[in-house]
CSV table of C-alpha atoms in Angstrom, one decimal:
chain,number,residue,atom,x,y,z
A,9,MET,CA,10.8,-30.4,-15.4
A,10,ALA,CA,11.1,-30.3,-11.6
A,11,GLU,CA,9.8,-33.4,-9.8
A,12,LEU,CA,7.3,-32.9,-6.9
A,13,VAL,CA,8.8,-35.1,-4.2
A,14,PRO,CA,6.4,-36.4,-1.5
A,15,VAL,CA,7.0,-35.1,2.0
A,16,GLU,CA,7.1,-37.2,5.2
A,17,PRO,CA,3.8,-38.2,6.8
A,18,PHE,CA,2.5,-35.4,9.1
A,19,ASP,CA,-0.4,-34.2,11.1
A,20,ILE,CA,-1.5,-30.6,10.7
A,21,VAL,CA,-3.8,-28.7,13.0
A,22,VAL,CA,-5.3,-25.6,11.4
A,23,PHE,CA,-6.5,-23.3,14.2
A,24,GLY,CA,-9.1,-20.8,13.0
A,25,ALA,CA,-10.3,-23.3,10.4
A,26,THR,CA,-13.6,-21.6,9.7
A,27,GLY,CA,-11.9,-18.3,8.9
A,28,ASP,CA,-11.3,-16.8,5.6
A,29,LEU,CA,-7.6,-17.6,5.4
A,30,ALA,CA,-8.1,-21.3,6.2
A,31,LEU,CA,-11.0,-21.8,3.8
A,32,ARG,CA,-9.6,-19.8,0.9
A,33,LYS,CA,-5.9,-20.5,1.2
A,34,LEU,CA,-4.8,-23.3,3.6
A,35,ILE,CA,-7.3,-26.1,3.0
A,36,PRO,CA,-7.1,-25.6,-0.8
A,37,ALA,CA,-3.3,-25.6,-0.6
A,38,LEU,CA,-3.2,-28.9,1.2
A,39,PHE,CA,-5.8,-30.4,-1.2
A,40,HIS,CA,-3.7,-29.3,-4.2
A,41,ARG,CA,-0.6,-30.9,-2.7
A,42,TRP,CA,-2.6,-34.1,-2.1
A,43,CYS,CA,-3.8,-34.1,-5.7
A,44,ASP,CA,-0.1,-33.8,-6.9
A,45,GLY,CA,1.0,-36.7,-4.7
A,46,GLN,CA,3.1,-34.6,-2.3
A,47,ILE,CA,0.9,-35.5,0.8
A,48,THR,CA,0.8,-39.2,1.6
A,49,ALA,CA,-2.2,-41.2,2.7
A,50,ASP,CA,-1.0,-41.6,6.3
A,51,SER,CA,-1.0,-37.8,6.9
A,52,ARG,CA,-4.0,-36.1,8.4
A,53,ILE,CA,-5.6,-32.7,8.5
A,54,ILE,CA,-7.4,-31.5,11.7
A,55,ALA,CA,-9.5,-28.4,11.4
A,56,ALA,CA,-9.9,-26.6,14.8
A,57,SER,CA,-12.2,-23.7,15.6
A,58,ARG,CA,-14.6,-22.6,18.4
A,59,GLU,CA,-17.9,-23.6,16.8
A,60,PRO,CA,-19.0,-27.2,17.5
A,61,MET,CA,-19.8,-29.1,14.3
A,62,SER,CA,-19.3,-32.6,12.8
A,63,ASP,CA,-16.6,-33.7,10.4
A,64,ASP,CA,-19.1,-33.8,7.5
A,65,ALA,CA,-20.4,-30.3,8.3
A,66,PHE,CA,-16.9,-28.8,8.1
A,67,ARG,CA,-16.1,-30.8,4.9
A,68,ASP,CA,-19.2,-29.4,3.3
A,69,ILE,CA,-18.1,-25.8,4.2
A,70,ALA,CA,-14.6,-26.4,2.8
A,71,ALA,CA,-15.9,-28.1,-0.3
A,72,ARG,CA,-17.7,-24.9,-1.5
A,73,HIS,CA,-14.3,-23.1,-1.7
A,74,ILE,CA,-12.8,-26.0,-3.6
A,75,PHE,CA,-15.4,-26.6,-6.2
A,76,GLU,CA,-16.2,-23.0,-7.1
A,77,ARG,CA,-13.1,-23.1,-9.2
A,78,ASP,CA,-13.0,-26.7,-10.3
A,79,PRO,CA,-16.2,-28.7,-10.1
A,80,THR,CA,-15.1,-31.6,-12.3
A,81,ASP,CA,-15.9,-35.2,-11.3
A,82,ALA,CA,-12.1,-36.0,-11.1
A,83,ARG,CA,-11.7,-33.2,-8.5
A,84,ARG,CA,-14.7,-34.5,-6.5
A,85,LYS,CA,-13.2,-38.0,-6.4
A,86,ALA,CA,-9.9,-36.6,-5.2
A,87,TRP,CA,-11.7,-34.5,-2.6
A,88,SER,CA,-13.6,-37.5,-1.3
A,89,GLU,CA,-10.3,-39.3,-0.8
A,90,PHE,CA,-8.6,-36.3,0.8
A,91,THR,CA,-11.4,-35.6,3.3
A,92,GLU,CA,-11.1,-39.1,4.7
A,93,ARG,CA,-8.0,-37.7,6.3
A,94,MET,CA,-9.7,-34.4,7.4
A,95,HIS,CA,-11.4,-34.1,10.8
A,96,TYR,CA,-12.9,-31.3,12.8
A,97,VAL,CA,-12.3,-30.5,16.5
A,98,ALA,CA,-13.9,-27.7,18.5
A,99,VAL,CA,-11.2,-25.8,20.4
A,100,ASP,CA,-11.4,-22.5,22.1
A,101,VAL,CA,-7.8,-21.4,22.4
A,102,SER,CA,-8.7,-18.7,25.1
A,103,ALA,CA,-9.9,-21.5,27.5
A,104,GLN,CA,-8.1,-24.5,28.9
A,105,GLY,CA,-11.0,-26.9,28.8
A,106,GLU,CA,-11.7,-30.5,27.7
A,107,ASP,CA,-11.6,-29.6,24.1
A,108,TRP,CA,-7.8,-29.5,24.2
A,109,ALA,CA,-8.0,-33.2,25.3
A,110,ASP,CA,-10.2,-33.8,22.3
A,111,LEU,CA,-7.6,-32.3,20.1
A,112,LYS,CA,-4.9,-34.5,21.6
A,113,ALA,CA,-7.0,-37.6,21.0
A,114,ALA,CA,-7.4,-36.6,17.3
A,115,LEU,CA,-3.6,-36.5,16.7
A,116,ASP,CA,-1.5,-39.5,15.9
A,117,PRO,CA,-0.2,-40.9,19.3
A,118,ASP,CA,3.2,-41.4,17.7
A,119,GLU,CA,5.2,-38.4,19.2
A,120,ASP,CA,7.9,-38.8,16.6
A,121,LYS,CA,5.5,-38.0,13.8
A,122,ILE,CA,5.8,-34.5,12.3
A,123,ARG,CA,3.1,-32.1,13.7
A,124,LEU,CA,2.2,-28.7,12.3
A,125,TYR,CA,0.2,-26.2,14.2
A,126,TYR,CA,-1.0,-23.4,12.0
A,127,LEU,CA,-2.3,-20.4,13.9
A,128,ALA,CA,-4.7,-18.7,11.4
A,129,LEU,CA,-5.8,-16.7,14.4
A,130,PRO,CA,-5.4,-13.1,15.7
A,131,PRO,CA,-1.8,-12.6,16.8
A,132,SER,CA,-3.0,-11.6,20.3
A,133,THR,CA,-4.1,-15.3,20.9
A,134,TYR,CA,-0.8,-16.9,19.8
A,135,GLY,CA,0.4,-17.1,23.4
A,136,GLN,CA,-2.8,-18.7,24.6
A,137,ALA,CA,-2.7,-21.3,21.8
A,138,CYS,CA,0.9,-22.2,22.7
A,139,ALA,CA,0.0,-22.5,26.4
A,140,GLY,CA,-2.8,-24.8,25.5
A,141,LEU,CA,-0.5,-27.0,23.4
A,142,ALA,CA,2.0,-27.1,26.2
A,143,ALA,CA,-0.6,-28.1,28.8
A,144,GLN,CA,-1.4,-31.2,26.8
A,145,SER,CA,2.3,-31.9,26.0
A,146,LEU,CA,1.6,-31.4,22.3
A,147,ASN,CA,4.8,-29.5,21.8
A,148,THR,CA,6.7,-32.7,20.8
A,149,PRO,CA,10.3,-32.6,19.4
A,150,ASN,CA,9.0,-32.8,15.8
A,151,ALA,CA,6.2,-30.2,16.3
A,152,ARG,CA,6.4,-27.0,14.3
A,153,ILE,CA,4.2,-23.9,14.8
A,154,VAL,CA,3.3,-21.5,12.0
A,155,LEU,CA,2.6,-17.8,12.9
A,156,GLU,CA,0.7,-15.6,10.4
A,157,LYS,CA,1.7,-11.9,9.9
A,158,PRO,CA,1.6,-9.3,11.2
A,159,ILE,CA,3.1,-10.5,14.5
A,160,GLY,CA,2.0,-7.8,16.9
A,161,THR,CA,1.1,-4.2,16.2
A,162,ASP,CA,4.5,-2.7,17.3
A,163,PHE,CA,7.9,-3.7,18.6
A,164,HIS,CA,6.8,-4.3,22.1
A,165,SER,CA,3.8,-6.4,21.3
A,166,ALA,CA,5.8,-8.4,18.7
A,167,ARG,CA,8.5,-9.1,21.4
A,168,ARG,CA,5.8,-10.1,23.9
A,169,ILE,CA,4.3,-12.6,21.4
A,170,ASN,CA,7.7,-14.0,20.4
A,171,ASP,CA,8.5,-14.5,24.1
A,172,GLN,CA,5.2,-16.3,24.7
A,173,VAL,CA,5.7,-18.6,21.7
A,174,GLY,CA,9.4,-19.1,22.5
A,175,GLU,CA,8.5,-20.4,26.0
A,176,VAL,CA,6.9,-23.4,24.3
A,177,PHE,CA,8.7,-23.9,21.0
A,178,ARG,CA,12.4,-23.6,20.1
A,179,GLU,CA,13.3,-20.9,17.5
A,180,ASN,CA,14.1,-23.6,14.9
A,181,ASN,CA,10.5,-24.9,15.2
A,182,ILE,CA,8.8,-21.5,14.8
A,183,PHE,CA,7.9,-20.6,11.2
A,184,ARG,CA,6.8,-16.9,10.8
A,185,ILE,CA,5.1,-16.9,7.5
A,186,ASP,CA,5.0,-14.2,4.9
A,187,HIS,CA,3.4,-15.6,1.8
A,188,TYR,CA,5.3,-13.2,-0.5
A,189,LEU,CA,8.5,-15.2,0.3
A,190,GLY,CA,6.8,-18.2,-1.2
A,191,LYS,CA,6.3,-16.6,-4.6
A,192,GLU,CA,8.4,-18.1,-7.4
A,193,THR,CA,9.6,-14.7,-8.6
A,194,VAL,CA,10.7,-13.7,-5.1
A,195,GLN,CA,12.7,-16.8,-4.6
A,196,ASN,CA,14.2,-16.4,-8.1
A,197,LEU,CA,15.5,-12.9,-7.1
A,198,LEU,CA,18.3,-14.5,-5.1
A,199,ILE,CA,19.3,-16.7,-8.0
A,200,LEU,CA,19.1,-13.8,-10.4
A,201,ARG,CA,21.5,-11.8,-8.3
A,202,PHE,CA,23.9,-14.4,-7.0
A,203,ALA,CA,24.0,-17.0,-9.9
A,204,ASN,CA,24.6,-14.5,-12.7
A,205,TYR,CA,27.8,-12.5,-12.9
A,206,LEU,CA,26.1,-9.9,-15.1
A,207,PHE,CA,24.3,-8.1,-12.3
A,208,GLU,CA,26.4,-8.3,-9.1
A,209,PRO,CA,29.3,-5.9,-10.2
A,210,ILE,CA,26.7,-3.1,-10.8
A,211,TRP,CA,24.3,-4.0,-8.1
A,212,ASN,CA,25.3,-1.1,-5.9
A,213,ALA,CA,25.3,2.7,-5.8
A,214,ASN,CA,27.7,2.9,-8.7
A,215,GLY,CA,25.3,1.2,-11.1
A,216,ILE,CA,21.8,1.7,-9.6
A,217,ASP,CA,20.0,5.0,-9.5
A,218,HIS,CA,17.1,3.9,-7.3
A,219,VAL,CA,14.7,1.0,-6.5
A,220,GLN,CA,10.9,1.0,-6.6
A,221,ILE,CA,8.7,-1.6,-4.8
A,222,THR,CA,5.0,-1.5,-5.4
A,223,VAL,CA,2.3,-3.7,-4.0
A,224,ALA,CA,-1.0,-2.4,-5.3
A,225,GLU,CA,-4.5,-3.8,-4.7
A,226,SER,CA,-7.7,-2.9,-6.7
A,227,LEU,CA,-9.9,-4.2,-3.9
A,228,GLY,CA,-11.1,-2.2,-0.9
A,229,ALA,CA,-11.1,-3.2,2.8
A,230,GLY,CA,-14.2,-5.3,2.3
A,231,GLU,CA,-14.8,-8.0,4.8
A,232,ARG,CA,-11.4,-7.2,6.5
A,233,ALA,CA,-12.5,-3.7,7.3
A,234,GLY,CA,-12.7,-4.4,11.0
A,235,TYR,CA,-9.2,-5.7,11.2
A,236,TYR,CA,-7.8,-3.2,8.6
A,237,ASP,CA,-9.2,-0.2,10.4
A,238,ARG,CA,-7.1,-1.1,13.5
A,239,SER,CA,-4.0,-1.8,11.3
A,240,GLY,CA,-3.7,0.4,8.2
A,241,ALA,CA,-1.4,0.0,5.3
A,242,LEU,CA,1.8,0.6,7.2
A,243,ARG,CA,1.3,-2.2,9.7
A,244,ASP,CA,-0.5,-4.5,7.3
A,245,MET,CA,1.8,-4.4,4.4
A,246,VAL,CA,5.0,-2.3,4.9
A,247,GLN,CA,6.3,-4.0,8.1
A,248,ASN,CA,6.3,-7.4,6.4
A,249,HIS,CA,5.8,-7.7,2.7
A,250,LEU,CA,7.5,-4.6,1.4
A,251,LEU,CA,10.4,-4.6,3.8
A,252,GLN,CA,11.1,-8.3,3.1
A,253,LEU,CA,11.2,-7.5,-0.6
A,254,ALA,CA,13.6,-4.6,0.0
A,255,CYS,CA,15.8,-7.0,2.1
A,256,LEU,CA,16.1,-9.4,-0.8
A,257,VAL,CA,17.0,-6.6,-3.2
A,258,ALA,CA,19.5,-5.0,-0.9
A,259,MET,CA,21.2,-7.8,1.0
A,260,GLU,CA,24.8,-8.7,0.7
A,261,PRO,CA,25.7,-12.1,-0.8
A,262,PRO,CA,25.3,-14.7,1.9
A,263,ALA,CA,28.0,-17.2,2.6
A,264,SER,CA,25.5,-19.9,1.5
A,265,LEU,CA,21.8,-20.2,1.0
A,266,ASP,CA,21.3,-22.0,4.3
A,267,PRO,CA,18.5,-20.3,6.3
A,268,ASP,CA,20.5,-18.5,8.9
A,269,SER,CA,23.0,-17.1,6.4
A,270,VAL,CA,20.2,-15.6,4.3
A,271,ARG,CA,18.3,-14.3,7.3
A,272,THR,CA,21.3,-12.8,8.9
A,273,GLU,CA,22.0,-10.7,5.7
A,274,LYS,CA,18.4,-9.6,5.6
A,275,LEU,CA,18.7,-8.5,9.2
A,276,LYS,CA,21.7,-6.3,8.3
A,277,VAL,CA,19.5,-4.5,5.8
A,278,LEU,CA,16.8,-3.8,8.3
A,279,LYS,CA,19.4,-2.4,10.8
A,280,ALA,CA,20.9,-0.2,8.1
A,281,LEU,CA,17.6,1.6,7.4
A,282,ARG,CA,17.9,5.3,8.2
A,283,PRO,CA,15.3,6.1,10.9
A,284,ILE,CA,12.3,8.1,9.9
A,285,THR,CA,11.3,10.5,12.7
A,286,ALA,CA,9.1,13.6,13.2
A,287,ALA,CA,11.9,15.7,11.7
A,288,ASN,CA,11.7,14.0,8.2
A,289,VAL,CA,8.5,12.0,8.1
A,290,SER,CA,6.6,14.7,6.1
A,291,GLN,CA,9.3,14.7,3.4
A,292,ASP,CA,9.8,10.9,3.2
A,293,VAL,CA,6.3,9.4,3.9
A,294,VAL,CA,2.9,10.0,2.3
A,295,ARG,CA,-0.3,8.8,3.8
A,296,GLY,CA,-3.5,8.4,1.9
A,297,GLN,CA,-7.1,7.1,2.1
A,298,TYR,CA,-9.2,6.2,-0.9
A,299,GLN,CA,-12.4,8.1,-1.7
A,300,ALA,CA,-15.3,7.2,-4.0
A,301,GLY,CA,-14.3,6.4,-7.5
A,302,ALA,CA,-14.4,3.7,-10.1
A,303,VAL,CA,-12.3,0.5,-10.5
A,304,GLY,CA,-12.6,-1.5,-13.7
A,305,GLY,CA,-15.3,0.7,-14.9
A,306,SER,CA,-17.6,0.1,-11.8
A,307,PRO,CA,-18.3,2.7,-9.2
A,308,VAL,CA,-17.0,1.9,-5.7
A,309,PRO,CA,-17.5,3.7,-2.4
A,310,GLY,CA,-14.8,5.5,-0.3
A,311,TYR,CA,-13.1,3.9,2.7
A,312,ALA,CA,-15.1,5.9,5.2
A,313,GLU,CA,-18.4,4.8,3.6
A,314,GLU,CA,-17.2,1.1,3.7
A,315,VAL,CA,-16.3,1.2,7.4
A,316,GLY,CA,-19.2,3.4,8.4
A,317,SER,CA,-17.2,6.2,10.0
A,318,ASP,CA,-14.8,9.0,9.2
A,319,THR,CA,-11.6,7.2,10.3
A,320,GLY,CA,-8.1,8.4,10.0
A,321,THR,CA,-6.7,5.0,9.0
A,322,GLU,CA,-4.4,5.1,6.0
A,323,THR,CA,-5.2,2.8,3.0
A,324,PHE,CA,-2.1,4.0,1.1
A,325,VAL,CA,1.4,4.7,2.1
A,326,ALA,CA,4.5,5.7,0.1
A,327,ILE,CA,8.0,5.9,1.6
A,328,ARG,CA,11.4,7.1,0.5
A,329,ALA,CA,13.8,4.9,2.5
A,330,GLN,CA,17.6,5.1,2.6
A,331,LEU,CA,20.1,2.5,3.6
A,332,GLU,CA,23.1,3.7,5.5
A,333,ASN,CA,25.8,1.3,4.2
A,334,TRP,CA,28.5,1.3,1.5
A,335,ARG,CA,26.6,-0.6,-1.1
A,336,TRP,CA,23.5,1.6,-1.1
A,337,ALA,CA,24.7,5.0,0.0
A,338,GLY,CA,22.7,7.7,-1.8
A,339,VAL,CA,20.3,5.2,-3.5
A,340,PRO,CA,16.7,5.8,-2.5
A,341,PHE,CA,14.3,2.8,-2.1
A,342,TYR,CA,10.8,4.0,-2.9
A,343,MET,CA,8.0,1.8,-1.5
A,344,ARG,CA,4.3,2.1,-1.9
A,345,THR,CA,1.2,0.1,-1.2
A,346,GLY,CA,-2.5,0.8,-1.2
A,347,LYS,CA,-6.0,-0.4,-1.7
A,348,ARG,CA,-8.4,0.6,-4.5
A,349,MET,CA,-5.6,1.5,-6.8
A,350,GLY,CA,-5.7,1.4,-10.6
A,351,SER,CA,-4.8,-2.3,-10.9
A,352,ARG,CA,-3.7,-5.2,-8.8
A,353,ARG,CA,0.1,-5.7,-9.2
A,354,SER,CA,3.2,-6.4,-7.2
A,355,GLU,CA,6.6,-5.5,-8.7
A,356,ILE,CA,10.1,-4.5,-8.1
A,357,ILE,CA,11.8,-1.9,-10.4
A,358,VAL,CA,15.5,-1.7,-10.3
A,359,GLN,CA,16.5,1.4,-12.3
A,360,PHE,CA,20.1,1.7,-13.4
A,361,LYS,CA,22.0,4.9,-13.9
A,362,PRO,CA,21.9,6.6,-17.3
A,363,VAL,CA,24.7,6.3,-19.8
A,364,PRO,CA,27.4,8.9,-19.1
A,365,HIS,CA,27.2,10.3,-22.6
A,366,ASP,CA,24.5,10.1,-25.3
A,367,VAL,CA,26.2,9.3,-28.6
A,368,VAL,CA,23.1,7.9,-30.5
A,369,GLY,CA,20.4,10.5,-29.9
A,370,ALA,CA,17.3,10.2,-27.7
A,371,VAL,CA,13.8,8.9,-28.2
A,372,ASP,CA,11.3,11.7,-27.9
A,373,GLY,CA,14.0,13.7,-26.2
A,374,VAL,CA,14.8,11.1,-23.6
A,375,LEU,CA,17.3,8.2,-23.6
A,376,HIS,CA,15.6,5.8,-21.2
A,377,PRO,CA,17.6,4.2,-18.5
A,378,ASN,CA,17.9,0.4,-18.2
A,379,ARG,CA,15.4,-1.1,-15.8
A,380,LEU,CA,15.0,-4.5,-14.3
A,381,VAL,CA,11.3,-5.3,-13.8
A,382,ILE,CA,10.5,-8.1,-11.4
A,383,ARG,CA,6.8,-8.9,-11.5
A,384,LEU,CA,5.4,-10.9,-8.6
A,385,GLN,CA,1.7,-10.7,-9.6
A,386,PRO,CA,-0.5,-11.1,-11.5
A,387,ASP,CA,1.8,-12.3,-14.3
A,388,GLU,CA,5.1,-13.5,-12.7
A,389,GLY,CA,8.1,-12.7,-14.8
A,390,VAL,CA,11.3,-10.7,-15.2
A,391,LYS,CA,11.9,-8.0,-17.8
A,392,LEU,CA,15.1,-6.1,-18.6
A,393,MET,CA,14.2,-2.9,-20.3
A,394,LEU,CA,16.8,-1.9,-23.0
A,395,MET,CA,17.3,0.7,-25.7
A,396,THR,CA,17.5,-0.9,-29.2
A,397,LYS,CA,17.3,0.1,-32.8
A,398,ASP,CA,14.0,0.0,-34.5
A,399,PRO,CA,14.4,-2.3,-37.5
A,400,GLY,CA,14.0,-0.9,-41.0
A,401,PRO,CA,15.2,1.8,-43.3
A,402,GLY,CA,14.9,5.6,-42.9
A,403,GLY,CA,17.5,6.5,-40.4
A,404,LEU,CA,18.4,5.5,-36.9
A,405,ARG,CA,15.3,5.2,-34.7
A,406,LEU,CA,15.5,3.9,-31.2
A,407,ARG,CA,13.0,1.9,-29.3
A,408,TYR,CA,12.7,1.0,-25.6
A,409,VAL,CA,11.9,-2.7,-25.4
A,410,PRO,CA,12.0,-5.6,-22.8
A,411,LEU,CA,14.0,-8.8,-22.8
A,412,ASN,CA,11.1,-10.8,-21.4
A,413,LEU,CA,11.0,-13.9,-19.2
A,414,SER,CA,7.4,-14.7,-18.7
A,415,TYR,CA,6.9,-17.7,-16.3
A,416,ALA,CA,3.6,-18.6,-18.0
A,417,GLU,CA,5.2,-18.6,-21.5
A,418,HIS,CA,8.5,-20.3,-20.6
A,419,PHE,CA,7.5,-22.9,-18.0
A,420,GLU,CA,4.7,-25.3,-18.9
A,421,ALA,CA,4.3,-26.9,-15.5
A,422,ASN,CA,1.8,-25.5,-13.0
A,423,TYR,CA,3.9,-25.3,-9.9
A,424,PRO,CA,2.7,-24.9,-6.4
A,425,ASP,CA,1.5,-21.4,-5.3
A,426,ALA,CA,3.0,-19.6,-2.4
A,427,TYR,CA,1.0,-21.1,0.4
A,428,GLU,CA,1.4,-24.6,-1.0
A,429,ARG,CA,5.1,-24.2,-1.3
A,430,LEU,CA,5.5,-22.7,2.2
A,431,LEU,CA,3.4,-25.5,3.8
A,432,MET,CA,5.6,-28.1,2.3
A,433,ALA,CA,8.7,-26.2,3.5
A,434,VAL,CA,7.4,-26.3,7.0
A,435,VAL,CA,6.9,-30.1,6.8
A,436,ARG,CA,10.5,-30.4,5.6
A,437,GLY,CA,11.7,-28.1,8.3
A,438,ASN,CA,13.2,-25.6,5.8
A,439,LEU,CA,13.4,-22.2,7.5
A,440,SER,CA,14.9,-20.3,4.6
A,441,LEU,CA,11.6,-18.9,3.4
A,442,PHE,CA,10.5,-17.7,6.9
A,443,MET,CA,11.3,-14.8,9.1
A,444,ARG,CA,13.5,-15.1,12.2
A,445,ARG,CA,12.5,-13.4,15.4
A,446,ASP,CA,15.2,-10.7,15.2
A,447,GLU,CA,14.1,-9.8,11.6
A,448,VAL,CA,10.5,-9.3,12.8
A,449,GLU,CA,11.5,-7.1,15.7
A,450,ALA,CA,14.0,-5.1,13.6
A,451,ALA,CA,11.3,-4.3,11.1
A,452,TRP,CA,9.0,-3.2,13.8
A,453,ARG,CA,11.6,-0.9,15.3
A,454,TRP,CA,11.9,1.0,12.0
A,455,VAL,CA,8.2,1.1,11.4
A,456,ASP,CA,7.6,2.3,15.0
A,457,GLY,CA,9.6,5.4,14.2
A,458,ILE,CA,7.1,6.3,11.5
A,459,ILE,CA,4.1,5.5,13.8
A,460,ARG,CA,5.5,7.7,16.6
A,461,ALA,CA,6.1,10.6,14.1
A,462,TRP,CA,2.5,10.3,13.0
A,463,ASP,CA,1.3,10.2,16.6
A,464,GLU,CA,3.2,13.4,17.2
A,465,GLY,CA,1.0,15.2,14.7
A,466,GLN,CA,3.1,14.8,11.5
A,467,ALA,CA,0.4,12.6,9.9
A,468,LYS,CA,-1.5,14.5,7.2
A,469,LEU,CA,-3.9,12.2,5.4
A,470,TYR,CA,-4.4,12.8,1.7
A,471,GLY,CA,-7.4,11.7,-0.2
A,472,TYR,CA,-7.1,9.8,-3.5
A,473,GLN,CA,-9.8,8.7,-5.9
A,474,ALA,CA,-10.4,5.0,-6.1
A,475,GLY,CA,-9.0,3.6,-9.3
A,476,THR,CA,-6.0,5.8,-9.3
A,477,ASP,CA,-2.4,5.2,-8.1
A,478,GLY,CA,-2.6,7.1,-4.8
A,479,PRO,CA,-2.4,10.8,-3.8
A,480,THR,CA,-0.6,13.3,-6.0
A,481,GLN,CA,1.9,13.7,-3.2
A,482,ALA,CA,3.2,10.2,-3.8
A,483,ALA,CA,4.2,11.2,-7.3
A,484,LEU,CA,5.8,14.4,-5.9
A,485,LEU,CA,7.9,12.2,-3.5
A,486,LEU,CA,9.9,11.1,-6.6
A,487,ALA,CA,9.3,14.2,-8.8
A,488,ARG,CA,11.3,16.5,-6.5
A,489,GLU,CA,14.3,14.4,-7.3
A,490,ASP,CA,13.5,14.3,-11.1
A,491,ARG,CA,12.2,10.7,-10.9
A,492,GLU,CA,8.8,9.1,-11.5
A,493,TRP,CA,7.0,5.9,-10.7
A,494,PHE,CA,7.5,3.4,-13.5
A,495,ASP,CA,4.5,1.6,-14.9
A,496,ALA,CA,5.7,-1.6,-16.4
A,497,ILE,CA,2.4,-2.3,-18.1
A,498,ARG,CA,2.2,1.1,-19.8
A,499,HIS,CA,5.8,0.8,-21.1
């Protein structure tokens, strides 16, 4: 069993502390690391937001999110000890007022102590926040800043934000977070590929037919509708989550697992993506928006009803991407993501090529290809789908079954979740799970090609009923090449 090693003492300032991300993810993540002994008693948590309030008032707000899942007396005792280290400071990052001095006074005066500044804020304010920190000389040598995705809305805005942050913090002190990179199964993908001889010889166009990456959500836009309607599925999910997963599947073996070696190989993948333009966008990209339907047996409204207007924002996108390099020439990468789909799931399907000659006979007329199924959520695990003989007399019958590695079944320990793991990585200064500046900008360059093609009028928006897996056109994206989306649960 892995040992949870305490990190060095640190101060963390969570900007936007009264927001959804901070209350649902960041404060609970820090609390859980405290409960497991990874955060020491001489660390402190400073919540920062515009609204004036007392320490106790903020603690009460945060407590509701902690105890709705675990209201036990033991948890309440641990929370009481944890909150002795948690304070609140009112800071308006858009103004350079006295409240910045209040923040400075709340921090440990020892400038050698590790400091984390987590910007759970709109990306447009990142430059202002960094300027405020610099004005108070809070960008100390051991200070690290964490930027939430998406950084910008296109290549030029991302570059502008990176420039603004880079004026205050060195690149090695900037942690651009994508919580998917903190998931256990995502990290295990590198080990699966590069620590097992079995896969690497066939992990190329000779052995793999195609790759599918799905990130499906059953929820609608909900409380994020205001942000989401300005962003859409392409900016919100493809530019970061899906492209990062594609990079880990497609990257060349790095010289080592040090941060820059891994991130350099991911950058090569992004640069190898064949551009999608107005000439091919209608063949390679499908846009959709959910309409009224049912999810989990309950009726739900359409997107236009939720946001209160007939908007052209896509809530679903499916893409056929190609990599122009030797390893992946001719191997399509199909990516799709959407809201109000049939189920919540994130998975990578690596489908291998069929056997060259069927000597044993098919099952229902089809000899199924081998597939490697990497499930990120909800049930983390890895399955290798194989053809095998159905036991028993009466002739040779074949069955398509998985060799199954379920994390829940094989590992008893309850290890840290993505945000918990990533926060501890920031304290340790481990950049390997975070995006480098050139990665972010390369991803935006490719996505911008799709956005420009849509802006030129090649942007038909297809409706799909809530509770389904997107528009019919997304299935046709594969069907025209005699392929189909693989549903790991159904199989």
